[in-house]
Amino acid sequence: MTRMFGQPIPRVEDDRMVRGHGGYLDDLGHDALACAFVRSPHAHAEIVDIDVTGALDVDGLVAIYTYEDLPDRLADPLPLLIPHPALTEGRTQYALARERVNHVGEPVVMVVAQDRYVAEDAAERILVSYRSLPAVVGIEAARAATQLVHPDVPGNIAANMLQTVGDVDAALAAAPHILELDLSIERSASTPMEGRGVLARWDPESHRLRLWSSTQTSTGVRAAVASKLGLALVDVDVITPDVGGGFGVKIMHPWPEEVLVPWAARQLGRPVKFVEDRREHFISSAHERAQLHHVRVGFDRDGVILGLDVRFWHDHGAYIPYGIIVPMITSTQLLGPYKPGAYRVEFDSLYTNTLIVTPYRGAGRPQGVFVMERTMDAIAATLDLDRTVVRERNFIQPDEMPYDHGLLFQDDRPLIYDSGDYPTLLDKLKKLVGWDEFEAFREAARAEGRRVGIGLGCYVEGTGVGPYEGAHVVVEPSGKVKVATGLTTQGQGHQTVFAQIVADELGVPLSDIEVVTGDTRRFGYAVGTFASRAAVMSGSAIALAARAARAKALKVAADALEANPDDLDIVDGIVRVAGVPGAEISLGTLAVLANPLRYAFDDAAKAATQFAVGDTSKPPVGEDDEPGIEGRDYFSPMQSTFASGMHAVVVETDPDTAEIKILRYCVVHDCGPLINPRIVEGQIHGGVAQGVGGALYERMAYDEAGQLQNASFMDFLMPYVSEVPERIEIDHLETPSPLNPLGIKGAGEAGVIPGAAAFASAIEDAEGITITAMPISPSELFELRRRHEERSSP
Amino acid sequence: MKPPPFGYSRPESVADALATLARLGPDGKVLAGGQSLLPILSMRLAAPHHLVDINRLSELGYVRVEGGDVRVGALARHAQVLADLPARAAQPLLGKALRLVAHATIRNRGTTVGSIVHADPSGEMTAVLALLGGTVRVATTAGERDVPARDFFVGPLESAVQPGELAVSATFPVLPPRAGTAFVEVARRNGDYAVCGVGALVELDADGAVSSARTAYLSVSPTPLVLDLTDAIGSEPDFAAAAVAAREQVEPEPDIHASADYRRHLAGVLTERALREAHAEALERSGRD
Ligand SMILES: Cc1cc2nc3c(=O)[nH]c(=O)nc-3n(C[C@H](O)[C@H](O)[C@H](O)COP(=O)(O)OP(=O)(O)OC[C@H]3O[C@@H](n4cnc5c(N)ncnc54)[C@H](O)[C@@H]3O)c2cc1C
């Protein structure tokens, strides 16, 4: 049997998806009531009055709820999911606004009606009067703190965190060169094609709740909803249907709607569904990325960094339910493949009257990498060195692995890189993009009046963060293998890669394996899908569970075939004794034999009744044994495993219109051994597309009043396929991780991480103008050029 | 994002449609391809009482070259006009501009006449109608009237079509001899409304000198702006001088995608590009390249 691990097989889920046979949240619950929300039109205001009378005679209206209607636990603020000692002023929102609203889009009134049309008609007739307050918008305003988002949070500062390694002040004082840089990144967002959605059915007879949510964590939603509704965990099922993308935003939970919908379903005794529309997604889900950084770096005459001092400010919006994960990641992952000498990093996480911030693919890394790579380019410019040379001189070397940075990572565990080979990656990248030949290309282009530039960005990404995942593998009497893991799937191709792992471990054909994810009925212990962790965490757990099932199968087979388990092998679902032709038994038969039965309900079962099998001198199921061919296991590593990569981009900027065109985009990538190269490349393609968006197109255009001016796909410029390079050139390096049974590292977020850094580098190279802020539009490039000319012509 | 309640009629003939519109008066609203109207309804930016769906009026689904005009019926989709070779041969600017209107899926439903009635100053076909000096034929139960382009665009998203009226067709004069056209624009993404766009029509006299140079602009004015740059370009063709003249005459507004200065700058750059291209085509068509 060929090993399935490493095969670029097509995804088993594609046929269903491409034919339109996927089942997404809104494909479910056609009998359900719909809801709509009256959302705050103000960024900051007191609620004076809510008058629902105008809505009461709308035909088809079922219920209207405000904060006053919520029972005890639901009336408390929503949970602060990830507490941290540095997060001293954590504030979270109420499921429905109580007295105040803190961002445009905050839910104030919930309307339940026979369908969404009617719900919106009623919502439109509800009059909420507000006394508006001055809004805090943007990092500058938050820092100035002349207005406060929460009156009891001084300085708008939710958290301040500082980490240091070595004596930075001494290192900078002694450094032959010092540079200071101010660098900023604007807001963007995950913007999955399918927004949020939740459907709840309450069974009044059994007092059980069944909930479907378009989420990245069904077990997290279950725990949160059970807690808010005062239900036992076993009385709540959470099922994740097909999910039309997540990219991070759907790891946030519980959303207000996620607790209100099941509560309303219980109140009303009828199924209730909420399906978010696009405008709601823009103003009431979550954003990410906005940060401002001040860097002081000291380096020697060769460009080797001696000390790095980074102070930054993170805009987390009106509330901070997901804690300070994003700035913590920036502050640690900023270091990338480099040794910073002495390092100090300090950030403030600031309240503003804008939408909340939770991790979006890359989660703080695109900002960190932008800061570090801009710094590398600035050092190269100062010393007139090639940009790759400065990077090489600062790399952690392969023989220094594992490399301990002396910092704490996002999971509060030491930041120790497990493996990686950065010099080889850079060599591969230089070859792939033709770095050393670029000057000739630039000259040729210049002769035609064209302006081109090349840039690069390097990153290291902690993937496969804990605490754990688990898996269950069971062989059915039919010989089919059913696999369940608790984390969810939102398009990554888990059904395929997890089946590839099981196929090898258990010796069964891929077509006999079925994988279920994100269904608490099948597997109740799980964390969720984020931080490029699914393959590492569930993949490893599945491998371990499959090994346990295999061991059980071989034990039963050894008995049945009267052979030594060491002489057995499983190929194509059949256990054979080495060297004894004909001595074989199928996994399905073993599953029957392993389950001694009293009742013969079909022919297969007849073979396993207590009269047919077993040694009457022993109990039918041995003392240390269990019925069935099953394996259940968990994987919980000491720490994250660190993937890495480098991107290079070649751009052309139009000397007249300032339009920015991508000529080439090259990626070298190391996520350890590839389970399925085709899927990894797909992940990279999608990530690069989002990187292009973040670098050249996307921003959240808030005005001073806190109104999001581009809350639609007409004005929020997510790139079309026509804006993404037609060909993304990819090369892999496969450095195994010592931290898990498969040696793998995560690949989900990688593609997006160095986008802004690489584009800034390339545009700067083409233009000869320093780039300190991303994203950049043609209009902004035009203004930069104009200011540059004004400065250079006195 | 669901529309408020509305009434709906789907007449089977133009006469039927006109009668329905007359009966409804200010309460009626024509629904053509729906590519602009439906988003407006779904975002509850408008709440017309009654939609009159004209998609069954197949008698208006034509594109014809007649006399000196290309005449486009109200149910001709952008895609249909774009694919009409005789029309594009008679007035090449139609094809050049339509390529830049939205994306294929939207062109498959959106109508050219609908986009003109919608009177978006960022719409390519509004600029084309204005540049070429076309007309729109508007009908009521009482009869028809032809409204010239210069009277048709009243304000941003406001045309001369009154409640109760149906625009039945638009005409675009065919390209004169010894003339050339071009349409260039800068959009943030492929198929987006342009940050700035310029259509150009250059005519030469028998000696090959420029006798007329006119340009029309997208997204720099409340209604389609047409400039006569004949004097600025001179007979020698001085494209750069024409660009300067254009830059001075546009009065763009800033928005989240572009500063006013950038738009003004683009108006100059694109004027020069469009005029060069149109001039080269005019020379070629006069057998003088
Ligand atoms: C994503 C997207 C991108 C787009 N990009 C562009 C672009 O780059 N350039 C561009 O020009 N357009 C663009 N459009 C708009 C597109 O061209 C529309 O189809 C067009 O503007 C309107 O045509 P319609 O047939 O869809 O009209 P509808 O949406 O049906 O109607 C628009 C308005 O015109 C009125 N109307 C329509 N037909 C008549 C008639 N015969 N008589 C009287 N009133 C009438 C309607 O009552 C309504 O007020 C875009 C649209 C979308 C959705």
Coordinates of N, CA, C and O in Angstrom, one line a residue, chain A residues 116-117 120-121 124 277 279 654 656-657 659 696-697 709-710 713-715 717-718 720 722-723 777-779 782-783 786, chain B residues 1-5 42-44 103 185-193 256-259 261-262 265-266 269-270 273:
Chain A
R116 N -37.0 36.6 8.5 CA -36.1 37.8 8.6 C -36.7 39.1 8.1 O -36.4 40.1 8.6
Y117 N -37.5 39.0 7.0 CA -38.1 40.2 6.5 C -38.9 40.9 7.5 O -38.8 42.1 7.8
E120 N -37.0 42.4 10.4 CA -36.4 43.7 10.0 C -37.4 44.8 10.0 O -37.2 45.9 10.4
D121 N -38.6 44.4 9.5 CA -39.7 45.4 9.4 C -40.0 45.9 10.9 O -40.2 47.1 11.1
E124 N -37.2 48.0 12.4 CA -37.1 49.4 11.9 C -38.1 50.3 12.6 O -37.9 51.5 12.7
D277 N -26.1 39.1 8.4 CA -25.9 39.6 7.1 C -24.6 40.4 7.0 O -23.8 40.5 8.0
R279 N -23.6 43.4 6.3 CA -23.4 44.7 7.1 C -23.2 44.4 8.6 O -22.3 44.9 9.2
D654 N 3.3 52.3 -11.2 CA 3.1 53.1 -12.4 C 3.6 54.5 -12.1 O 3.1 55.1 -11.1
D656 N 3.0 57.2 -13.3 CA 2.0 58.3 -13.5 C 0.8 58.1 -12.6 O 0.4 59.0 -11.9
T657 N 0.2 56.9 -12.6 CA -1.0 56.7 -11.8 C -0.8 56.2 -10.4 O -1.7 56.1 -9.6
E659 N -0.4 53.3 -9.6 CA -1.0 51.9 -9.4 C 0.2 50.9 -9.1 O 1.3 51.1 -9.6
L696 N -2.5 45.9 0.3 CA -2.8 46.8 -0.8 C -4.3 47.3 -0.9 O -4.6 48.3 -1.5
Y697 N -5.2 46.6 -0.2 CA -6.6 47.0 -0.4 C -7.4 47.2 0.9 O -8.2 48.2 0.9
Q709 N -17.3 53.6 7.4 CA -17.8 54.1 6.2 C -17.8 53.1 5.0 O -18.3 53.4 4.0
N710 N -17.1 52.0 5.3 CA -17.0 51.0 4.2 C -17.5 49.6 4.6 O -16.9 48.6 4.4
F713 N -19.0 45.1 0.8 CA -17.9 44.6 -0.1 C -17.7 45.5 -1.3 O -16.9 45.3 -2.1
M714 N -18.6 46.5 -1.4 CA -18.4 47.5 -2.4 C -17.2 48.4 -2.0 O -16.4 48.8 -2.9
D715 N -17.1 48.8 -0.8 CA -16.1 49.7 -0.4 C -15.0 49.2 0.5 O -14.0 49.8 0.7
L717 N -12.3 46.8 0.3 CA -11.8 46.2 -0.9 C -11.1 44.9 -0.7 O -9.9 44.8 -0.8
M718 N -11.9 43.9 -0.4 CA -11.2 42.5 -0.4 C -10.8 42.2 -1.9 O -11.6 42.5 -2.8
Y720 N -10.3 40.7 -5.4 CA -10.9 39.7 -6.2 C -9.8 38.8 -6.7 O -8.6 39.1 -6.5
S722 N -8.8 38.6 -9.5 CA -8.0 39.4 -10.5 C -6.9 40.2 -9.8 O -6.1 40.7 -10.5
E723 N -7.0 40.4 -8.5 CA -6.0 41.2 -7.8 C -4.9 40.3 -7.2 O -3.9 40.8 -6.7
S777 N -2.5 52.5 -0.7 CA -3.3 52.6 -1.9 C -2.6 53.4 -2.9 O -1.6 54.2 -2.5
P778 N -3.0 53.4 -4.2 CA -2.3 54.3 -5.2 C -2.5 55.8 -4.7 O -1.5 56.5 -4.9
S779 N -3.6 56.1 -4.2 CA -3.8 57.5 -3.7 C -2.7 57.9 -2.7 O -2.1 59.0 -2.7
F782 N 0.7 58.2 -4.3 CA 0.7 59.5 -4.9 C 1.1 60.6 -3.9 O 1.9 61.4 -4.2
E783 N 0.4 60.6 -2.8 CA 0.7 61.6 -1.8 C 2.1 61.5 -1.2 O 2.8 62.5 -0.9
R786 N 4.5 62.9 -3.6 CA 4.4 64.4 -3.6 C 5.2 65.0 -2.4 O 6.0 65.9 -2.6
Chain B
M1 N -30.5 43.1 6.0 CA -30.5 43.5 4.6 C -31.6 42.8 3.8 O -31.3 42.0 2.9
K2 N -32.8 43.0 4.2 CA -34.0 42.5 3.5 C -34.8 43.8 3.2 O -35.0 44.6 4.0
P3 N -35.4 43.8 2.0 CA -36.2 45.0 1.6 C -37.4 45.1 2.4 O -38.0 44.1 2.9
P4 N -38.0 46.3 2.6 CA -39.3 46.4 3.2 C -40.3 45.9 2.3 O -40.0 45.7 1.1
P5 N -41.6 45.8 2.7 CA -42.6 45.2 1.8 C -42.8 46.1 0.6 O -42.7 47.4 0.8
S42 N -32.4 46.4 -0.4 CA -32.0 45.5 0.7 C -31.4 46.3 1.8 O -31.5 45.9 3.0
M43 N -30.7 47.4 1.5 CA -30.1 48.2 2.6 C -31.1 49.2 3.1 O -30.8 50.0 3.9
R44 N -32.3 49.1 2.6 CA -33.4 50.0 3.1 C -33.1 51.5 2.9 O -33.4 52.3 3.8
H103 N -18.5 43.4 -13.5 CA -18.0 42.1 -13.8 C -19.0 41.4 -14.7 O -20.2 41.7 -14.7
E185 N -9.4 54.0 -17.5 CA -9.8 54.3 -16.2 C -8.8 53.7 -15.2 O -8.1 52.7 -15.5
V186 N -8.8 54.2 -14.0 CA -8.1 53.6 -12.8 C -9.2 53.2 -11.8 O -10.0 54.1 -11.4
A187 N -9.3 51.9 -11.6 CA -10.2 51.4 -10.5 C -9.4 50.7 -9.5 O -8.3 50.2 -9.8
R188 N -9.9 50.7 -8.3 CA -9.1 50.0 -7.2 C -9.0 48.5 -7.5 O -7.9 48.0 -7.3
R189 N -10.1 47.9 -7.9 CA -10.0 46.5 -8.2 C -10.7 46.4 -9.6 O -11.5 47.1 -10.0
N190 N -10.3 45.3 -10.3 CA -10.8 45.0 -11.6 C -12.4 45.0 -11.5 O -13.0 44.3 -10.7
G191 N -13.0 45.8 -12.3 CA -14.5 45.9 -12.4 C -15.1 46.8 -11.4 O -16.3 47.0 -11.5
D192 N -14.4 47.4 -10.5 CA -15.0 48.3 -9.6 C -15.3 49.6 -10.3 O -14.8 49.9 -11.4
Y193 N -16.2 50.4 -9.7 CA -16.4 51.8 -10.2 C -15.0 52.5 -10.1 O -14.2 52.3 -9.2
I256 N -13.0 57.7 0.7 CA -12.1 56.8 1.4 C -11.1 56.2 0.5 O -10.1 55.6 0.9
H257 N -11.3 56.2 -0.8 CA -10.4 55.5 -1.8 C -9.4 56.4 -2.4 O -8.4 56.0 -2.8
A258 N -9.7 57.7 -2.4 CA -8.7 58.6 -3.1 C -8.9 60.1 -2.7 O -10.0 60.5 -2.4
S259 N -7.8 60.8 -2.6 CA -7.8 62.2 -2.3 C -8.3 62.9 -3.5 O -8.2 62.5 -4.6
D261 N -6.9 65.5 -4.8 CA -5.7 65.9 -5.6 C -5.3 64.7 -6.5 O -4.9 64.8 -7.6
Y262 N -5.4 63.5 -5.9 CA -5.0 62.3 -6.7 C -6.0 62.1 -7.8 O -5.6 61.9 -9.0
H265 N -5.1 64.7 -10.4 CA -3.9 64.2 -11.1 C -4.2 63.1 -12.1 O -3.8 63.2 -13.3
L266 N -5.1 62.2 -11.7 CA -5.5 61.1 -12.6 C -6.2 61.6 -13.8 O -6.0 61.2 -14.9
V269 N -3.6 62.7 -16.2 CA -2.8 61.5 -16.7 C -3.7 60.8 -17.7 O -3.3 60.4 -18.8
L270 N -5.0 60.5 -17.3 CA -5.8 59.7 -18.1 C -6.3 60.4 -19.3 O -6.6 59.9 -20.4
R273 N -3.6 60.0 -21.8 CA -3.6 58.6 -22.3 C -4.8 58.4 -23.3 O -4.6 57.8 -24.4

